[in-house]
Tab-separated table of C-alpha atoms and ligand atoms in Angstrom:
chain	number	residue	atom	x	y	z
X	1	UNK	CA	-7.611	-21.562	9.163
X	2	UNK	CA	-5.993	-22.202	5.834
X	3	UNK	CA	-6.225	-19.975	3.258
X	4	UNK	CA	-7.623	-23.261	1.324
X	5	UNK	CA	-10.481	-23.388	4.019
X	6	UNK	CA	-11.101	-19.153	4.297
X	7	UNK	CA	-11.547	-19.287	0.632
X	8	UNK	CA	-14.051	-21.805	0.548
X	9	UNK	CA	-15.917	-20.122	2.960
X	10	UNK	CA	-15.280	-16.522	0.885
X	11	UNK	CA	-16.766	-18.496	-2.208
X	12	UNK	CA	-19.744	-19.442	-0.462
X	13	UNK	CA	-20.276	-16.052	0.637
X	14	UNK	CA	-19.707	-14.459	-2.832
X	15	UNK	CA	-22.396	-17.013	-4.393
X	16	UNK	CA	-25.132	-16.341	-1.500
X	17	UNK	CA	-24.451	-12.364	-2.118
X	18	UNK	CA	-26.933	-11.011	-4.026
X	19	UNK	CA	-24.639	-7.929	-4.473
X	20	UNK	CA	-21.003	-8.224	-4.677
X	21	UNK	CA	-18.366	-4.764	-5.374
X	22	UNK	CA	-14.600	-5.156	-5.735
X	23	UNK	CA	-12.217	-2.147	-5.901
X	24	UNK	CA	-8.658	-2.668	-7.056
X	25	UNK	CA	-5.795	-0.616	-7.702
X	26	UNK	CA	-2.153	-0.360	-9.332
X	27	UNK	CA	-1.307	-3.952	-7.446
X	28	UNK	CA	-3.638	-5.957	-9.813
X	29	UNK	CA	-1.830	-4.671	-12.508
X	30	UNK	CA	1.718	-4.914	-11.012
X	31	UNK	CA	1.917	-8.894	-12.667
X	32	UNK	CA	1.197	-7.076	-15.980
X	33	UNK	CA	4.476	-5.243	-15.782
X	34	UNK	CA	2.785	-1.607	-15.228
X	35	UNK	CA	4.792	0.189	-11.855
X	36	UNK	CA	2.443	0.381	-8.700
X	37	UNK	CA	2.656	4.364	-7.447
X	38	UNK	CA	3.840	3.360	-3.773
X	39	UNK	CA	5.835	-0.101	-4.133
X	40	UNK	CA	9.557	-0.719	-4.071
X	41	UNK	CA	9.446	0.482	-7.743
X	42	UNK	CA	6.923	2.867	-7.530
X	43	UNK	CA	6.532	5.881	-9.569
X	44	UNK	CA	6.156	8.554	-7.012
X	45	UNK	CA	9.306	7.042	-5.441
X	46	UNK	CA	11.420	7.814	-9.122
X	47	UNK	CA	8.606	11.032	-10.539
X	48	UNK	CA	7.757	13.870	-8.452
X	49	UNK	CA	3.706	13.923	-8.475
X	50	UNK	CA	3.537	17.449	-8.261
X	51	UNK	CA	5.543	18.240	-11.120
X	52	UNK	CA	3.247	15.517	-13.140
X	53	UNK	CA	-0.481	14.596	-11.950
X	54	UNK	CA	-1.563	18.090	-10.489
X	55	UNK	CA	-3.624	20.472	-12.527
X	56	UNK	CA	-0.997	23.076	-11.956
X	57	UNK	CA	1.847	20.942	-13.370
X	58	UNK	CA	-0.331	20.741	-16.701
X	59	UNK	CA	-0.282	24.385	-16.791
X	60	UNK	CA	3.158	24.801	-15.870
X	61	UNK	CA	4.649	22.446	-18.236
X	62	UNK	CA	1.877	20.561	-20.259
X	63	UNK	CA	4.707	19.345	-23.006
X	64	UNK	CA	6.424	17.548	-19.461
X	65	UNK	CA	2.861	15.800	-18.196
X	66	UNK	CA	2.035	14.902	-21.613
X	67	UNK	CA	5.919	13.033	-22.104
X	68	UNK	CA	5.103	11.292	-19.434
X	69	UNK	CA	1.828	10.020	-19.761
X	70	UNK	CA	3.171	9.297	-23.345
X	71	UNK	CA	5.558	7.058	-21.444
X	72	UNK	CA	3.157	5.391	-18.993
X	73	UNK	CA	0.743	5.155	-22.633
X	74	UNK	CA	3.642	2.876	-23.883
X	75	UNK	CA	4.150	0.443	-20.728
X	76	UNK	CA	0.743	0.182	-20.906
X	77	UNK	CA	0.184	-0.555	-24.730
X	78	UNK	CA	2.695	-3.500	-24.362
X	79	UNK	CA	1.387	-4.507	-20.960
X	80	UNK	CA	-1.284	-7.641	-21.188
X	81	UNK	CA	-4.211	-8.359	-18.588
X	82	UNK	CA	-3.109	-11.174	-16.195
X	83	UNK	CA	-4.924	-13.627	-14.510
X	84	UNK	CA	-6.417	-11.537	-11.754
X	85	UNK	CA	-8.099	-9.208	-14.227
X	86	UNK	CA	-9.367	-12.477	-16.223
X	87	UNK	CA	-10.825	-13.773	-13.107
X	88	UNK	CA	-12.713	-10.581	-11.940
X	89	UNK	CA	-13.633	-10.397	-15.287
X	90	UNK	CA	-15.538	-14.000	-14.912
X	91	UNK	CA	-16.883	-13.069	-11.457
X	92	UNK	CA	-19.207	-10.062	-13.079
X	93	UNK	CA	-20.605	-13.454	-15.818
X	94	UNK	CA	-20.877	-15.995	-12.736
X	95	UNK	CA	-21.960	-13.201	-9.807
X	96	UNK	CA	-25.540	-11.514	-10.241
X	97	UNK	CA	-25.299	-7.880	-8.989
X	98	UNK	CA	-21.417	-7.397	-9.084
X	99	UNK	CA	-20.003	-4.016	-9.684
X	100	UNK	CA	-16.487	-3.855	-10.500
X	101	UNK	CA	-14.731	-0.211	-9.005
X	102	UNK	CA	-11.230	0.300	-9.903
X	103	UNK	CA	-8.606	3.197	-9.386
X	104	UNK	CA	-6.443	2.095	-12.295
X	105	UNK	CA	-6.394	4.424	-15.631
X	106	UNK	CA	-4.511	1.079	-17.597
X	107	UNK	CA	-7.784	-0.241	-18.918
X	108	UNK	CA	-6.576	-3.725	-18.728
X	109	UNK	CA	-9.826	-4.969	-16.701
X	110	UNK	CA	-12.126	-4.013	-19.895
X	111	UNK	CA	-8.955	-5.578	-21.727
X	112	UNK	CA	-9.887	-8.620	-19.991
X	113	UNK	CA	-13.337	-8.441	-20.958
X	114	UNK	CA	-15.073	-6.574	-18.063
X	115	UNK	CA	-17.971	-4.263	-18.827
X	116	UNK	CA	-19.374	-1.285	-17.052
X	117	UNK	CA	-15.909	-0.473	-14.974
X	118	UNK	CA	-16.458	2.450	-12.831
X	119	UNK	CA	-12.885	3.998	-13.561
X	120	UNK	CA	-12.681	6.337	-10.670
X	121	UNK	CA	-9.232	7.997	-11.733
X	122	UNK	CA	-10.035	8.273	-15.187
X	123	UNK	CA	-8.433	6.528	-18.423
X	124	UNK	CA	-5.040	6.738	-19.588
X	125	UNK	CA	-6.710	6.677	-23.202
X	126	UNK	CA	-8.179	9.317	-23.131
X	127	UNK	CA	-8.290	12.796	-23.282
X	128	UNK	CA	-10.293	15.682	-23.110
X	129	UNK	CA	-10.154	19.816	-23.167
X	130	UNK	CA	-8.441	21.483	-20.228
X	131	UNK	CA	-10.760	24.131	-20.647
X	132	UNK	CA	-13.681	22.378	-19.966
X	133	UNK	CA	-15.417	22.617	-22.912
X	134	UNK	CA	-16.419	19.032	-22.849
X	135	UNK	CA	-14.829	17.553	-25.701
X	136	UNK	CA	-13.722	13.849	-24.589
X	137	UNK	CA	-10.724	12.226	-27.165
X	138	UNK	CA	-9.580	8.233	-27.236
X	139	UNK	CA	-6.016	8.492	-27.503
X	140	UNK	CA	-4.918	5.245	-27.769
X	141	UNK	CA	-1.683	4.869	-29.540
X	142	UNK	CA	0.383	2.575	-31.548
X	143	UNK	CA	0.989	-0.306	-28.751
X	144	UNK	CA	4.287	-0.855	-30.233
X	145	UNK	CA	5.101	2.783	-28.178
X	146	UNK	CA	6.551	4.357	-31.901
X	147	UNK	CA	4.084	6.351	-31.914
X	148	UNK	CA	2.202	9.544	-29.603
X	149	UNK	CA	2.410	6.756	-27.045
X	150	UNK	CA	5.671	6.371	-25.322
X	151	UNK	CA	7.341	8.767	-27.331
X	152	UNK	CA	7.597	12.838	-28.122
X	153	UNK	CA	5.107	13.917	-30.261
X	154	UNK	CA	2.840	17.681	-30.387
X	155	UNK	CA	0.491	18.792	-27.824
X	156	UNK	CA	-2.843	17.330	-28.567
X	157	UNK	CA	-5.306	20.327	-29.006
X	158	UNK	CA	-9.206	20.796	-28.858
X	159	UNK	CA	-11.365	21.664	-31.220
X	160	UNK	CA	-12.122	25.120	-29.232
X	161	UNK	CA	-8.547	26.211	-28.954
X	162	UNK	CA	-7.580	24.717	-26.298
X	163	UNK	CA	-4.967	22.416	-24.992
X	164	UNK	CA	-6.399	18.355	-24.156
X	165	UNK	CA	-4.998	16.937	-21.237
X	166	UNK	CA	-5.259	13.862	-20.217
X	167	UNK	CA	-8.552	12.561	-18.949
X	168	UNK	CA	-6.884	11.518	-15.616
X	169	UNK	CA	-8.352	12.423	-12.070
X	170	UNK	CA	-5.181	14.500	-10.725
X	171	UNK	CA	-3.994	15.214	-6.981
X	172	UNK	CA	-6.339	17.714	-5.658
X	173	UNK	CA	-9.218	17.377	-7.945
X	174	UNK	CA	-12.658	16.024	-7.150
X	175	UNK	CA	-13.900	12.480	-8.766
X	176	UNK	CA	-16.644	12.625	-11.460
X	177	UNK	CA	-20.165	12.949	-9.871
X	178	UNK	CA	-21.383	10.020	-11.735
X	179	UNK	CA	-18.393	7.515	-10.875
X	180	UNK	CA	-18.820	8.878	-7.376
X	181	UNK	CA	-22.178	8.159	-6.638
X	182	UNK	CA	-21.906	4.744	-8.555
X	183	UNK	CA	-19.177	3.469	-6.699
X	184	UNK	CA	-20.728	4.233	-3.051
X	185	UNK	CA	-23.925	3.170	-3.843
X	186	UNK	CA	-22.334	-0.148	-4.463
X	187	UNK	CA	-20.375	0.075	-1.574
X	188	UNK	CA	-23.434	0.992	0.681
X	189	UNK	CA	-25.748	-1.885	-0.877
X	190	UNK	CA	-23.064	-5.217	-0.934
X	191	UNK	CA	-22.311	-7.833	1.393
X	192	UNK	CA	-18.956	-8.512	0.340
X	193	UNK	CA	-16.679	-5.792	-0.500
X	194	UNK	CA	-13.391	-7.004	-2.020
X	195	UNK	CA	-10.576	-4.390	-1.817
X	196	UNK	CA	-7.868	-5.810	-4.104
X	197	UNK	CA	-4.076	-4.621	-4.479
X	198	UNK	CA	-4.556	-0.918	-3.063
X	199	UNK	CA	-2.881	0.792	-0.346
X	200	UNK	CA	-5.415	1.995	0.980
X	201	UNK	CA	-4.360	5.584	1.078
X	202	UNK	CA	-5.687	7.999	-1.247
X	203	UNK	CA	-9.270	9.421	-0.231
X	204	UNK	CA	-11.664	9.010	-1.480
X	205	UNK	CA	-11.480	6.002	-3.244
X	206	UNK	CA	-10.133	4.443	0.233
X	207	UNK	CA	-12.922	5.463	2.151
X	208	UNK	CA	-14.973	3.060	0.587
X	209	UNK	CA	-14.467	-0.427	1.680
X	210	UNK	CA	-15.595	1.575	5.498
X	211	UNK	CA	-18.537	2.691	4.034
X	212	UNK	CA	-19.532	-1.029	2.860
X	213	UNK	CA	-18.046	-2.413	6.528
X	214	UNK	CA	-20.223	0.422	7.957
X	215	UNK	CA	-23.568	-0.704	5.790
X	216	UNK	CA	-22.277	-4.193	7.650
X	217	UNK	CA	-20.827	-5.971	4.343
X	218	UNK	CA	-17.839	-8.404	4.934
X	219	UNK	CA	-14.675	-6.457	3.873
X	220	UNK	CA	-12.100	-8.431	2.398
X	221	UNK	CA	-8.649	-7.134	1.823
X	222	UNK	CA	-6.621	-9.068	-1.005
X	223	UNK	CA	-2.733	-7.468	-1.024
X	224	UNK	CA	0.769	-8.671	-0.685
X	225	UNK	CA	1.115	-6.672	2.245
X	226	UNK	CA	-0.587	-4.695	5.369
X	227	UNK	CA	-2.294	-1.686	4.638
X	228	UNK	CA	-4.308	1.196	6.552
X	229	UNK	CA	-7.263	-1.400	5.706
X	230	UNK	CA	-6.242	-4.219	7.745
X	231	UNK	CA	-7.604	-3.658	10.951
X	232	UNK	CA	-10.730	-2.816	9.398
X	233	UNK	CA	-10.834	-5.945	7.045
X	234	UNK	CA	-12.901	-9.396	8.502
X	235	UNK	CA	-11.270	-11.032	5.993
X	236	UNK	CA	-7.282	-10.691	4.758
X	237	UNK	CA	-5.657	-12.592	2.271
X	238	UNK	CA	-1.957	-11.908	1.683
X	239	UNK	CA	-0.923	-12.743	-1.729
X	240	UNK	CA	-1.066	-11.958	-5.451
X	241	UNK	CA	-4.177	-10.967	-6.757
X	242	UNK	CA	-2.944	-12.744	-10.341
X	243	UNK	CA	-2.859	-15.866	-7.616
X	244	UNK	CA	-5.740	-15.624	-5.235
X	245	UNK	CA	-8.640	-14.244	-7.778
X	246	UNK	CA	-8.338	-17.394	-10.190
X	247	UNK	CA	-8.273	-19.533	-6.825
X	248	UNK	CA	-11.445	-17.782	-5.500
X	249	UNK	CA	-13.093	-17.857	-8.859
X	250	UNK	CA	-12.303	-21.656	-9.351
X	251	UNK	CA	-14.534	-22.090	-6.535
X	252	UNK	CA	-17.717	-19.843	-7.066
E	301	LIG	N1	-1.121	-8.421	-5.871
E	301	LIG	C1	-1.811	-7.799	-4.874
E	301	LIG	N2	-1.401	-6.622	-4.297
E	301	LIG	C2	-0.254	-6.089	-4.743
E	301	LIG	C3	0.539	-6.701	-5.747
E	301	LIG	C4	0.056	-7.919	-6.318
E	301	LIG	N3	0.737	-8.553	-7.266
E	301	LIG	N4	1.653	-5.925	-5.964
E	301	LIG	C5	1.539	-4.860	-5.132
E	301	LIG	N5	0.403	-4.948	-4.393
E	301	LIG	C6	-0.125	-3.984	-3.431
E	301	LIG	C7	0.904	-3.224	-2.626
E	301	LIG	O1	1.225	-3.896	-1.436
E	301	LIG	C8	0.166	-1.913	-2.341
E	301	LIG	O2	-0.604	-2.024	-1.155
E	301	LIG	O3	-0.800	-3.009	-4.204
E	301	LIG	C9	-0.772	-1.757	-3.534
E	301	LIG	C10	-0.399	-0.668	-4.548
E	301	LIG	O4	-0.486	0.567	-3.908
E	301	LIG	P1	-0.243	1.947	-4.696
E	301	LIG	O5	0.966	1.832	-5.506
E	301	LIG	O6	-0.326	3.016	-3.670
E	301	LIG	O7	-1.478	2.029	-5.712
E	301	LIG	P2	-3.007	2.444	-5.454
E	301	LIG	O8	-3.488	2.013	-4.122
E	301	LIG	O9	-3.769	1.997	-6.622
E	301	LIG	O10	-2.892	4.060	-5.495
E	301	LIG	C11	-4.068	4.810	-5.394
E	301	LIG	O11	-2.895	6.843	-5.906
E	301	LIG	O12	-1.198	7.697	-7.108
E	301	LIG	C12	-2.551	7.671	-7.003
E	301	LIG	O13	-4.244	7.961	-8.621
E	301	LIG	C13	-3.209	7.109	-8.240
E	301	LIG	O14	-4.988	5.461	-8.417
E	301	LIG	C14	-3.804	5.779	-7.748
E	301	LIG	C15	-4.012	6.038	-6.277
């Protein structure tokens, strides 16, 4: 079938739904300019993620994790949402009951005018106390990168003494609760589940398009390339999601 034809017949789908969830990840953003984590230019093939998204790197070398999220804080700055965020952006106005998940920490998908993002990973803005004290901080920096953001600058510290770190979900911690429980329960109650530009490999964000197949939604996988998720998906649609989501959203 063309992909014309299968996303016709997604469209229909999507308008019948009455509850609709998509999850993306760093490939969405990729036609922004920000570095996917896995791809040819990833940054876990040029960073080491232990020595710089583990709770223990933080404590071993905060000044180090803080650089580079300084760094990351000025590709984002300059970065701009693309058309795939725009369009996900217009399926939450057109699509009653449509939850938007994402793994990203860029913000670009409120950037692009989405509300009520379940940010699963956290926000690269952000910051709060390592100690736990519960003190929360917006970061955001001068998008130009002169400033905190993209360059050196002194540890950020808490009110209570403490150093902030940033309000990312690292490699062996657990998700917030609240994001969580959010996300699944929209995974467990839609009938289309679009997984768009993720790998499909970190758990347990990745568990969820199964959980949504298992509650008998459609799955449909929108990536560049194969992932873990393809066998699983009923629906796969290889290309950009900067160049299918504007196509599927022309046609809701
Ligand atoms: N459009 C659609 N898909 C794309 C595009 C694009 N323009 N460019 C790349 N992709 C796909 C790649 O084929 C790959 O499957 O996006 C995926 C990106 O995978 P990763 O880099 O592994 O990113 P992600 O799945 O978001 O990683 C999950 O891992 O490192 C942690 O916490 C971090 O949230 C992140 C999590």
């Amino acid at each position: 079938m063309t992909d014309a034809r299968v996303l016709d017949d997604l469209a229909a789908r999507l308008r019948s739904a009455r509850a609709v969830a998509a999850m993306t990840g760093a490939g969405i953003s990729a036609e922004s300019g920000v570095p996917t984590f896995r791809g040819a230019d990833g940054l876990w093939r040029t960073y080491s993620a232990a020595d710089l998204a583990t709770p223990e790197a933080f404590a071993r070398d905060p000044d180090l994790v803080w650089q580079w999220y300084r760094w990351r804080q000025g590709i984002i700055g300059r970065a701009q949402p693309n058309a795939g965020h725009v369009a996900l952006a217009r399926f939450q106005s057109r699509l009653p009951g449509f939850t938007l998940i994402t793994q990203n920490v860029d913000g670009l998908h409120q950037r692009a005018g989405s509300t009520d993002v379940i940010e699963l990973h956290g926000n690269i803005w952000r910051a709060r106390c390592a100690r736990g004290c519960g003190v929360v901080r917006e970061t955001r920096a001068d998008p130009s990168g002169a400033g905190p953001a993209g360059g050196e600058g002194p540890l950020p510290v808490c009110p209570c003494g403490a150093l902030l770190r940033p309000d990312i979900v690292w490699f062996g911690e657990a998700l917030d609760p609240r994001h969580a429980g959010a996300a699944t329960r929209a995974a467990e109650a839609c009938e289309v589940f679009l997984a768009i530009g993720t790998s499909a490999l970190v758990y347990p964000a990745a568990g969820l398009p199964l959980v949504a197949g298992r509650a008998g939604a459609v799955v449909v996988e929108i990536n560049v390339d194969d992932t873990p998720l393809t066998p699983h998906a009923d629906i796969v649609l290889r290309g950009t999601a900067a160049g299918l989501l504007p196509a599927l959203e022309a046609r809701l």
